[in-house]
Structure formats: structure tokens, C-alpha cells
Amino acid sequence: MTHALQLVWNPSHGIDLGFFTVRYYSLMFVIAFGLGWYIMKHIYERENIPIEKLDSLFIYTVFATLIGARLGHVFFYDWDYFKDHKLEILLPFRFEPHFEFTGFAGLASHGAAIAIILVMYYYSKKIIHKPILWILDRIIIPVTCGGIFVRLGNFFNSEIVGHETASSLGIRFIQDKYTPGEAMRLTNINNATEAYKAIESNPQFAPLLENVIPKHPAQLYEAFGYIFVFLILFFLYWKTNVREKLGFLFGLFLVLLWTVRFVVEYVKESQGGFENELGMFSTGQWLSIPFIIVGFILLIRAKKQTTI
């Protein structure tokens, strides 16, 4: 039995401009990177860093985020599939059982984090000529802000949903329950958008809607947690002197953000990976633990260091 306040979630995939559809997920990425550039611009101005060096930082961060997130999903969560479909790792196509444009379905934040750290090492040495912890202490502010919008994009895509729940927080994700093909087959409507809409509002398909069990909106929980992490980091950078301690803000970021991720994983559906072999925790939780440990180490060491 569903709760009266439970929301039925069946959004369109984007804003139809007639000649082009702006997908919400892509729009969230654009907003994330746009706000990130704006925040870093003000940080660079405060630190008297030439703004032209921000352009290369932006390019490196964009590519590190997208490539790292993709490879993170491939190796951490779905290697059993991609080891036999290597061309699909960096190509937005599926070749079997038939050729199909799929986009890049599968991005992992742990992979993005590792790639950003590696790229920032190069950037710190070759471009900005400062310690890597100096740039990491600052770039985590826009990165956290971006994480909020990425999770909102996941919400629009009805992906990374939580476990079933009978509480009023539950949301009935129609597009999580039925694939486009299933929706069209069950409704005999040859358009996925119209098929989903029929399941949502046509009394004829009420039994299909009843089969959509409410689930936790884990994406929103995570985004909500990231808002607090962002506000804490933003305040500490602009209103205190902790930015003078190398690694303090980056360490705090690792502890807070990955703790949010660790906690939310308890209500999140399995994303696959190696959790069946290790047990106890989900793949996302296992991957979060090393980041949290490193964060605590940086926080302890930061008390003895000052910016060079």
C-alpha cells in the first residue's frame, strides 16, 4: 500500500527547443562546470593568480571528471561486462546484439575523484607552480558544488535510486521500473515518452502504475548532504585562515563528502561491483573508506604545515 504523499516521478528527459532537446542530465553538468569556473575565478582573483591559468584548469578538470568517472564505472562496477566489450568503454555505442546509440550510461564519482587528483598533480607542477595540496584545497569547493548538480541530474534520469520504502519520502520512479522497450510493449505505444506518460496518467494502465513500488530518492539525499559540505568548505575558505594550512580543506572535503556517500549507500540500491565478494559494505562504501582515511590523515598533518 502506497502513502498518499508519495510522488510519481516521470520527467521528460529534457527541454524540447523544437530543433534540439537539451537533456536535463547534460544541463546539470553544464551548470556544474559553469558555476565551478565562476567560483574558481573569484578564488584566483583573491589569491592573485593570473586568470589565464584558469582556462587550462577548467579544461583539465572537465576531461578528468568525464574520463575518470567513465573509467571508474567500467573498472569498479561493471568490468565483467566491459572486459568483453572494450570498444564500448569510450564509445557511446552498443554493438551487440545490435548496433545502438546508448550514450555514456555509467559514471562513477570515485573514478572522477582519482582522475582529478592525478590531473591536479600535473597542473600544480607544470602550470601553477604550487604544491598540489594548495590547488586541491581550493578546487574541492567548486567540485562539491558540482556534485550537487550531478546528483540532481541522476534524479532527472531516474537512476541511482534507493531501496523500496513505505514512508512518505518514497518516490515512484516509473522509468526505473520499466525500460523504454518494456513501456512501449506493455502499452502498445510506439513512443517511449508517450508510453511512460500513459502509464503515469491513463486509467487503462493503472495496474502498471501500481506495480511501481516507491523507493528512496537516494540522489536527493546525497545532493542535500553535499549542500552542507559545500557551505562548510565555502565558509572556511572565505571567512577563516584554515586555507593557509596545506591539505586541511582537502582533508575535510574527503572526510565530509565521502562520509555522506557512505551513509547514503545504506538506502541506495546496489550498483554492482565487488560487494558480493567482500560483503558487509556496498562497493560504493568500500571505495569511500580509503578517501575518508586519507582525509583524516591530511587533517592531522595540516596542523603542522603552512602554505609555501
Tab-separated table of C-alpha atoms in Angstrom:
chain	number	residue	atom	x	y	z
A	1	MET	CA	0.000	0.000	0.000
A	2	THR	CA	1.451	3.366	-1.020
A	3	HIS	CA	1.404	6.559	1.022
A	4	ALA	CA	-0.829	9.399	-0.164
A	5	LEU	CA	2.079	11.836	-0.282
A	6	GLN	CA	4.358	9.648	-2.406
A	7	LEU	CA	5.341	11.319	-5.660
A	8	VAL	CA	5.088	9.676	-9.065
A	9	TRP	CA	8.249	10.675	-10.910
A	10	ASN	CA	8.153	10.545	-14.686
A	11	PRO	CA	10.021	13.570	-16.076
A	12	SER	CA	10.799	14.245	-19.699
A	13	HIS	CA	14.474	13.811	-20.486
A	14	GLY	CA	14.990	17.444	-21.370
A	15	ILE	CA	13.763	20.770	-22.664
A	16	ASP	CA	12.430	20.469	-26.206
A	17	LEU	CA	13.529	23.504	-28.233
A	18	GLY	CA	11.943	22.156	-31.408
A	19	PHE	CA	15.187	21.721	-33.324
A	20	PHE	CA	17.079	20.350	-30.344
A	21	THR	CA	16.413	18.806	-26.946
A	22	VAL	CA	18.528	19.967	-24.003
A	23	ARG	CA	18.791	16.920	-21.767
A	24	TYR	CA	18.486	17.687	-18.071
A	25	TYR	CA	21.455	15.498	-17.183
A	26	SER	CA	23.684	17.340	-19.639
A	27	LEU	CA	22.290	20.665	-18.441
A	28	MET	CA	23.220	19.795	-14.851
A	29	PHE	CA	26.800	19.109	-15.967
A	30	VAL	CA	26.930	22.441	-17.804
A	31	ILE	CA	25.668	24.249	-14.704
A	32	ALA	CA	28.159	22.370	-12.529
A	33	PHE	CA	31.150	23.296	-14.678
A	34	GLY	CA	29.887	26.852	-15.225
A	35	LEU	CA	29.486	27.525	-11.506
A	36	GLY	CA	32.800	25.814	-10.870
A	37	TRP	CA	34.569	28.205	-13.242
A	38	TYR	CA	32.848	31.191	-11.619
A	39	ILE	CA	33.838	30.131	-8.097
A	40	MET	CA	37.457	29.428	-9.079
A	41	LYS	CA	37.669	32.789	-10.858
A	42	HIS	CA	36.946	34.570	-7.582
A	43	ILE	CA	39.386	32.315	-5.720
A	44	TYR	CA	42.144	33.052	-8.247
A	45	GLU	CA	41.456	36.768	-8.014
A	46	ARG	CA	41.749	36.596	-4.234
A	47	GLU	CA	44.992	34.616	-4.454
A	48	ASN	CA	46.438	36.904	-7.175
A	49	ILE	CA	46.727	34.027	-9.637
A	50	PRO	CA	46.608	35.052	-13.326
A	51	ILE	CA	43.121	34.316	-14.673
A	52	GLU	CA	44.541	32.860	-17.890
A	53	LYS	CA	45.745	29.895	-15.854
A	54	LEU	CA	42.116	29.184	-15.035
A	55	ASP	CA	41.385	28.160	-18.632
A	56	SER	CA	43.732	25.180	-18.525
A	57	LEU	CA	42.427	24.245	-15.068
A	58	PHE	CA	38.886	24.218	-16.440
A	59	ILE	CA	39.811	22.055	-19.443
A	60	TYR	CA	41.804	19.586	-17.336
A	61	THR	CA	39.019	19.296	-14.770
A	62	VAL	CA	36.311	18.697	-17.381
A	63	PHE	CA	38.246	15.911	-19.086
A	64	ALA	CA	39.431	14.372	-15.819
A	65	THR	CA	35.883	14.324	-14.470
A	66	LEU	CA	34.288	12.743	-17.530
A	67	ILE	CA	37.038	10.257	-18.395
A	68	GLY	CA	37.747	9.360	-14.767
A	69	ALA	CA	34.058	8.873	-13.969
A	70	ARG	CA	33.619	6.661	-17.012
A	71	LEU	CA	36.669	4.505	-16.287
A	72	GLY	CA	35.680	4.337	-12.632
A	73	HIS	CA	32.324	2.832	-13.583
A	74	VAL	CA	33.954	0.413	-16.002
A	75	PHE	CA	36.600	-0.934	-13.620
A	76	PHE	CA	34.874	-0.604	-10.245
A	77	TYR	CA	31.313	-1.546	-11.109
A	78	ASP	CA	30.952	-3.335	-14.447
A	79	TRP	CA	34.238	-4.887	-15.562
A	80	ASP	CA	32.595	-8.280	-16.087
A	81	TYR	CA	30.670	-6.740	-18.981
A	82	PHE	CA	33.248	-4.329	-20.397
A	83	LYS	CA	36.109	-6.838	-20.434
A	84	ASP	CA	34.296	-8.440	-23.370
A	85	HIS	CA	33.095	-5.131	-24.884
A	86	LYS	CA	36.161	-2.919	-24.718
A	87	LEU	CA	35.133	-0.691	-27.629
A	88	GLU	CA	32.121	0.432	-25.615
A	89	ILE	CA	34.272	1.824	-22.809
A	90	LEU	CA	34.892	5.165	-24.509
A	91	LEU	CA	32.363	4.942	-27.331
A	92	PRO	CA	28.677	5.832	-26.825
A	93	PHE	CA	27.502	2.783	-28.783
A	94	ARG	CA	26.491	-0.806	-28.150
A	95	PHE	CA	27.446	-3.264	-30.871
A	96	GLU	CA	25.700	-6.404	-29.575
A	97	PRO	CA	23.110	-7.850	-30.016
A	98	HIS	CA	22.590	-4.959	-32.464
A	99	PHE	CA	24.139	-1.555	-33.094
A	100	GLU	CA	22.599	1.054	-30.786
A	101	PHE	CA	23.456	4.553	-29.598
A	102	THR	CA	23.480	4.376	-25.805
A	103	GLY	CA	25.343	7.478	-24.677
A	104	PHE	CA	27.686	7.021	-21.735
A	105	ALA	CA	25.433	5.156	-19.323
A	106	GLY	CA	27.605	4.715	-16.287
A	107	LEU	CA	29.755	7.258	-14.440
A	108	ALA	CA	31.380	6.728	-11.038
A	109	SER	CA	32.320	9.622	-8.750
A	110	HIS	CA	35.176	7.619	-7.193
A	111	GLY	CA	36.834	7.392	-10.591
A	112	ALA	CA	36.330	11.108	-11.189
A	113	ALA	CA	37.935	11.902	-7.815
A	114	ILE	CA	41.033	9.831	-8.578
A	115	ALA	CA	41.403	11.358	-12.053
A	116	ILE	CA	41.042	14.924	-10.759
A	117	ILE	CA	43.743	14.340	-8.127
A	118	LEU	CA	46.127	12.927	-10.761
A	119	VAL	CA	45.485	15.770	-13.180
A	120	MET	CA	45.878	18.372	-10.416
A	121	TYR	CA	49.348	16.970	-9.714
A	122	TYR	CA	50.371	17.767	-13.288
A	123	TYR	CA	48.628	21.162	-13.173
A	124	SER	CA	50.293	22.129	-9.890
A	125	LYS	CA	53.765	21.234	-11.180
A	126	LYS	CA	53.606	22.492	-14.773
A	127	ILE	CA	51.075	25.315	-14.786
A	128	ILE	CA	50.592	26.981	-11.422
A	129	HIS	CA	53.886	26.002	-9.736
A	130	LYS	CA	52.416	25.485	-6.288
A	131	PRO	CA	52.102	22.408	-4.041
A	132	ILE	CA	49.401	20.007	-5.180
A	133	LEU	CA	47.599	20.393	-1.845
A	134	TRP	CA	47.312	24.136	-2.499
A	135	ILE	CA	45.206	23.611	-5.624
A	136	LEU	CA	43.309	20.657	-4.126
A	137	ASP	CA	42.361	22.775	-1.090
A	138	ARG	CA	40.665	25.204	-3.454
A	139	ILE	CA	39.281	23.142	-6.291
A	140	ILE	CA	37.248	20.961	-3.915
A	141	ILE	CA	34.904	23.913	-3.320
A	142	PRO	CA	33.561	24.003	-6.913
A	143	VAL	CA	33.844	20.200	-7.136
A	144	THR	CA	31.463	19.829	-4.190
A	145	CYS	CA	29.091	22.351	-5.736
A	146	GLY	CA	29.210	20.375	-8.972
A	147	GLY	CA	28.399	17.155	-7.138
A	148	ILE	CA	25.084	18.652	-6.076
A	149	PHE	CA	24.010	19.229	-9.672
A	150	VAL	CA	25.279	15.868	-10.907
A	151	ARG	CA	23.069	14.125	-8.358
A	152	LEU	CA	20.127	16.277	-9.454
A	153	GLY	CA	20.869	15.075	-12.976
A	154	ASN	CA	20.717	11.488	-11.718
A	155	PHE	CA	17.323	12.299	-10.198
A	156	PHE	CA	16.010	13.600	-13.524
A	157	ASN	CA	17.296	10.418	-15.160
A	158	SER	CA	15.600	8.207	-12.535
A	159	GLU	CA	18.932	6.486	-11.869
A	160	ILE	CA	20.908	5.618	-8.720
A	161	VAL	CA	17.648	5.158	-6.842
A	162	GLY	CA	17.260	3.817	-3.316
A	163	HIS	CA	15.685	0.761	-1.756
A	164	GLU	CA	11.938	0.273	-1.611
A	165	THR	CA	10.197	2.182	1.167
A	166	ALA	CA	6.676	2.635	2.530
A	167	SER	CA	7.474	6.053	4.027
A	168	SER	CA	6.204	9.363	2.684
A	169	LEU	CA	9.743	10.021	1.401
A	170	GLY	CA	9.303	7.295	-1.198
A	171	ILE	CA	9.096	8.217	-4.872
A	172	ARG	CA	7.621	6.019	-7.585
A	173	PHE	CA	10.214	6.074	-10.363
A	174	ILE	CA	8.310	4.890	-13.429
A	175	GLN	CA	11.384	4.999	-15.659
A	176	ASP	CA	13.357	2.938	-13.162
A	177	LYS	CA	10.666	0.246	-13.093
A	178	TYR	CA	10.158	-0.012	-16.859
A	179	THR	CA	12.736	0.284	-19.604
A	180	PRO	CA	11.623	2.238	-22.693
A	181	GLY	CA	11.154	-1.034	-24.550
A	182	GLU	CA	9.049	-2.532	-21.776
A	183	ALA	CA	6.907	0.598	-21.513
A	184	MET	CA	6.180	0.554	-25.249
A	185	ARG	CA	5.474	-3.186	-25.297
A	186	LEU	CA	3.145	-3.112	-22.295
A	187	THR	CA	1.162	-0.121	-23.561
A	188	ASN	CA	1.352	-0.879	-27.302
A	189	ILE	CA	2.508	2.710	-27.822
A	190	ASN	CA	5.455	3.084	-30.182
A	191	ASN	CA	6.866	6.163	-28.499
A	192	ALA	CA	8.671	5.762	-25.182
A	193	THR	CA	7.781	9.227	-23.867
A	194	GLU	CA	4.106	8.741	-24.649
A	195	ALA	CA	4.180	5.221	-23.224
A	196	TYR	CA	5.603	6.466	-19.932
A	197	LYS	CA	3.018	9.251	-19.833
A	198	ALA	CA	0.229	6.722	-20.405
A	199	ILE	CA	1.444	4.593	-17.503
A	200	GLU	CA	1.505	7.692	-15.319
A	201	SER	CA	-1.918	9.150	-16.139
A	202	ASN	CA	-4.061	6.794	-18.223
A	203	PRO	CA	-6.522	4.801	-16.023
A	204	GLN	CA	-6.279	1.982	-18.547
A	205	PHE	CA	-2.732	1.307	-17.344
A	206	ALA	CA	-3.372	1.800	-13.618
A	207	PRO	CA	-2.189	-1.774	-12.850
A	208	LEU	CA	1.203	-0.914	-14.388
A	209	LEU	CA	1.455	2.175	-12.216
A	210	GLU	CA	0.526	0.156	-9.130
A	211	ASN	CA	3.487	-2.113	-9.839
A	212	VAL	CA	5.862	0.844	-9.452
A	213	ILE	CA	6.995	0.444	-5.833
A	214	PRO	CA	8.096	3.651	-4.042
A	215	LYS	CA	11.834	3.923	-3.439
A	216	HIS	CA	14.104	6.249	-1.523
A	217	PRO	CA	15.280	9.228	-3.669
A	218	ALA	CA	18.898	8.474	-2.788
A	219	GLN	CA	20.101	11.034	-5.335
A	220	LEU	CA	18.324	13.834	-3.455
A	221	TYR	CA	19.619	12.634	-0.093
A	222	GLU	CA	23.150	12.776	-1.450
A	223	ALA	CA	22.653	16.171	-3.097
A	224	PHE	CA	21.221	17.526	0.170
A	225	GLY	CA	24.265	16.282	2.077
A	226	TYR	CA	26.611	17.842	-0.476
A	227	ILE	CA	24.931	21.223	0.036
A	228	PHE	CA	26.074	21.230	3.663
A	229	VAL	CA	29.573	20.073	2.719
A	230	PHE	CA	29.811	22.884	0.167
A	231	LEU	CA	28.603	25.533	2.628
A	232	ILE	CA	31.107	24.396	5.269
A	233	LEU	CA	34.057	24.439	2.855
A	234	PHE	CA	32.968	27.729	1.293
A	235	PHE	CA	32.674	29.405	4.704
A	236	LEU	CA	36.003	28.080	5.975
A	237	TYR	CA	37.857	29.249	2.869
A	238	TRP	CA	36.397	32.760	2.747
A	239	LYS	CA	35.902	33.520	6.443
A	240	THR	CA	38.776	31.780	8.261
A	241	ASN	CA	42.509	31.255	7.847
A	242	VAL	CA	42.425	27.463	7.518
A	243	ARG	CA	43.215	27.884	3.820
A	244	GLU	CA	46.768	28.674	4.994
A	245	LYS	CA	47.182	25.096	6.225
A	246	LEU	CA	48.115	22.861	3.323
A	247	GLY	CA	45.717	19.958	2.983
A	248	PHE	CA	43.227	20.989	5.677
A	249	LEU	CA	40.332	21.867	3.363
A	250	PHE	CA	41.059	18.945	1.054
A	251	GLY	CA	41.213	16.569	4.015
A	252	LEU	CA	37.951	17.926	5.415
A	253	PHE	CA	36.372	17.543	1.980
A	254	LEU	CA	37.420	13.889	1.802
A	255	VAL	CA	36.040	13.151	5.257
A	256	LEU	CA	32.733	15.004	4.878
A	257	LEU	CA	31.809	14.235	1.271
A	258	TRP	CA	32.692	10.557	1.344
A	259	THR	CA	31.008	10.144	4.708
A	260	VAL	CA	27.821	11.488	3.116
A	261	ARG	CA	28.302	8.998	0.307
A	262	PHE	CA	28.980	6.161	2.784
A	263	VAL	CA	25.800	6.881	4.780
A	264	VAL	CA	23.525	7.300	1.755
A	265	GLU	CA	24.737	3.956	0.401
A	266	TYR	CA	22.715	2.273	3.153
A	267	VAL	CA	19.472	3.249	1.385
A	268	LYS	CA	20.805	3.023	-2.168
A	269	GLU	CA	20.185	0.092	-4.499
A	270	SER	CA	23.253	-1.917	-5.410
A	271	GLN	CA	25.220	-0.504	-8.321
A	272	GLY	CA	27.139	-3.736	-8.794
A	273	GLY	CA	30.879	-4.136	-8.441
A	274	PHE	CA	32.749	-6.327	-5.967
A	275	GLU	CA	30.456	-6.091	-2.931
A	276	ASN	CA	29.314	-9.708	-3.251
A	277	GLU	CA	32.895	-10.896	-2.844
A	278	LEU	CA	33.733	-8.674	0.137
A	279	GLY	CA	30.321	-8.476	1.795
A	280	MET	CA	29.466	-6.222	4.753
A	281	PHE	CA	29.514	-2.971	2.747
A	282	SER	CA	28.442	-1.919	-0.761
A	283	THR	CA	31.020	-1.254	-3.477
A	284	GLY	CA	30.478	2.473	-3.035
A	285	GLN	CA	31.134	2.214	0.700
A	286	TRP	CA	34.305	0.171	0.260
A	287	LEU	CA	35.584	2.730	-2.249
A	288	SER	CA	34.724	5.610	0.110
A	289	ILE	CA	36.659	4.258	3.103
A	290	PRO	CA	40.191	4.946	1.708
A	291	PHE	CA	39.203	8.547	0.856
A	292	ILE	CA	37.914	9.084	4.409
A	293	ILE	CA	41.085	7.633	5.955
A	294	VAL	CA	43.317	9.821	3.770
A	295	GLY	CA	41.156	12.805	4.724
A	296	PHE	CA	41.749	12.243	8.445
A	297	ILE	CA	45.495	11.877	7.851
A	298	LEU	CA	45.573	15.194	5.966
A	299	LEU	CA	43.591	16.938	8.715
A	300	ILE	CA	46.085	15.758	11.351
A	301	ARG	CA	49.151	16.699	9.295
A	302	ALA	CA	47.719	20.057	8.212
A	303	LYS	CA	48.103	21.400	11.754
A	304	LYS	CA	51.886	21.302	11.282
A	305	GLN	CA	52.022	22.829	7.817
A	306	THR	CA	51.559	26.273	6.348
A	307	THR	CA	51.259	27.389	2.741
A	308	ILE	CA	54.550	27.819	0.899
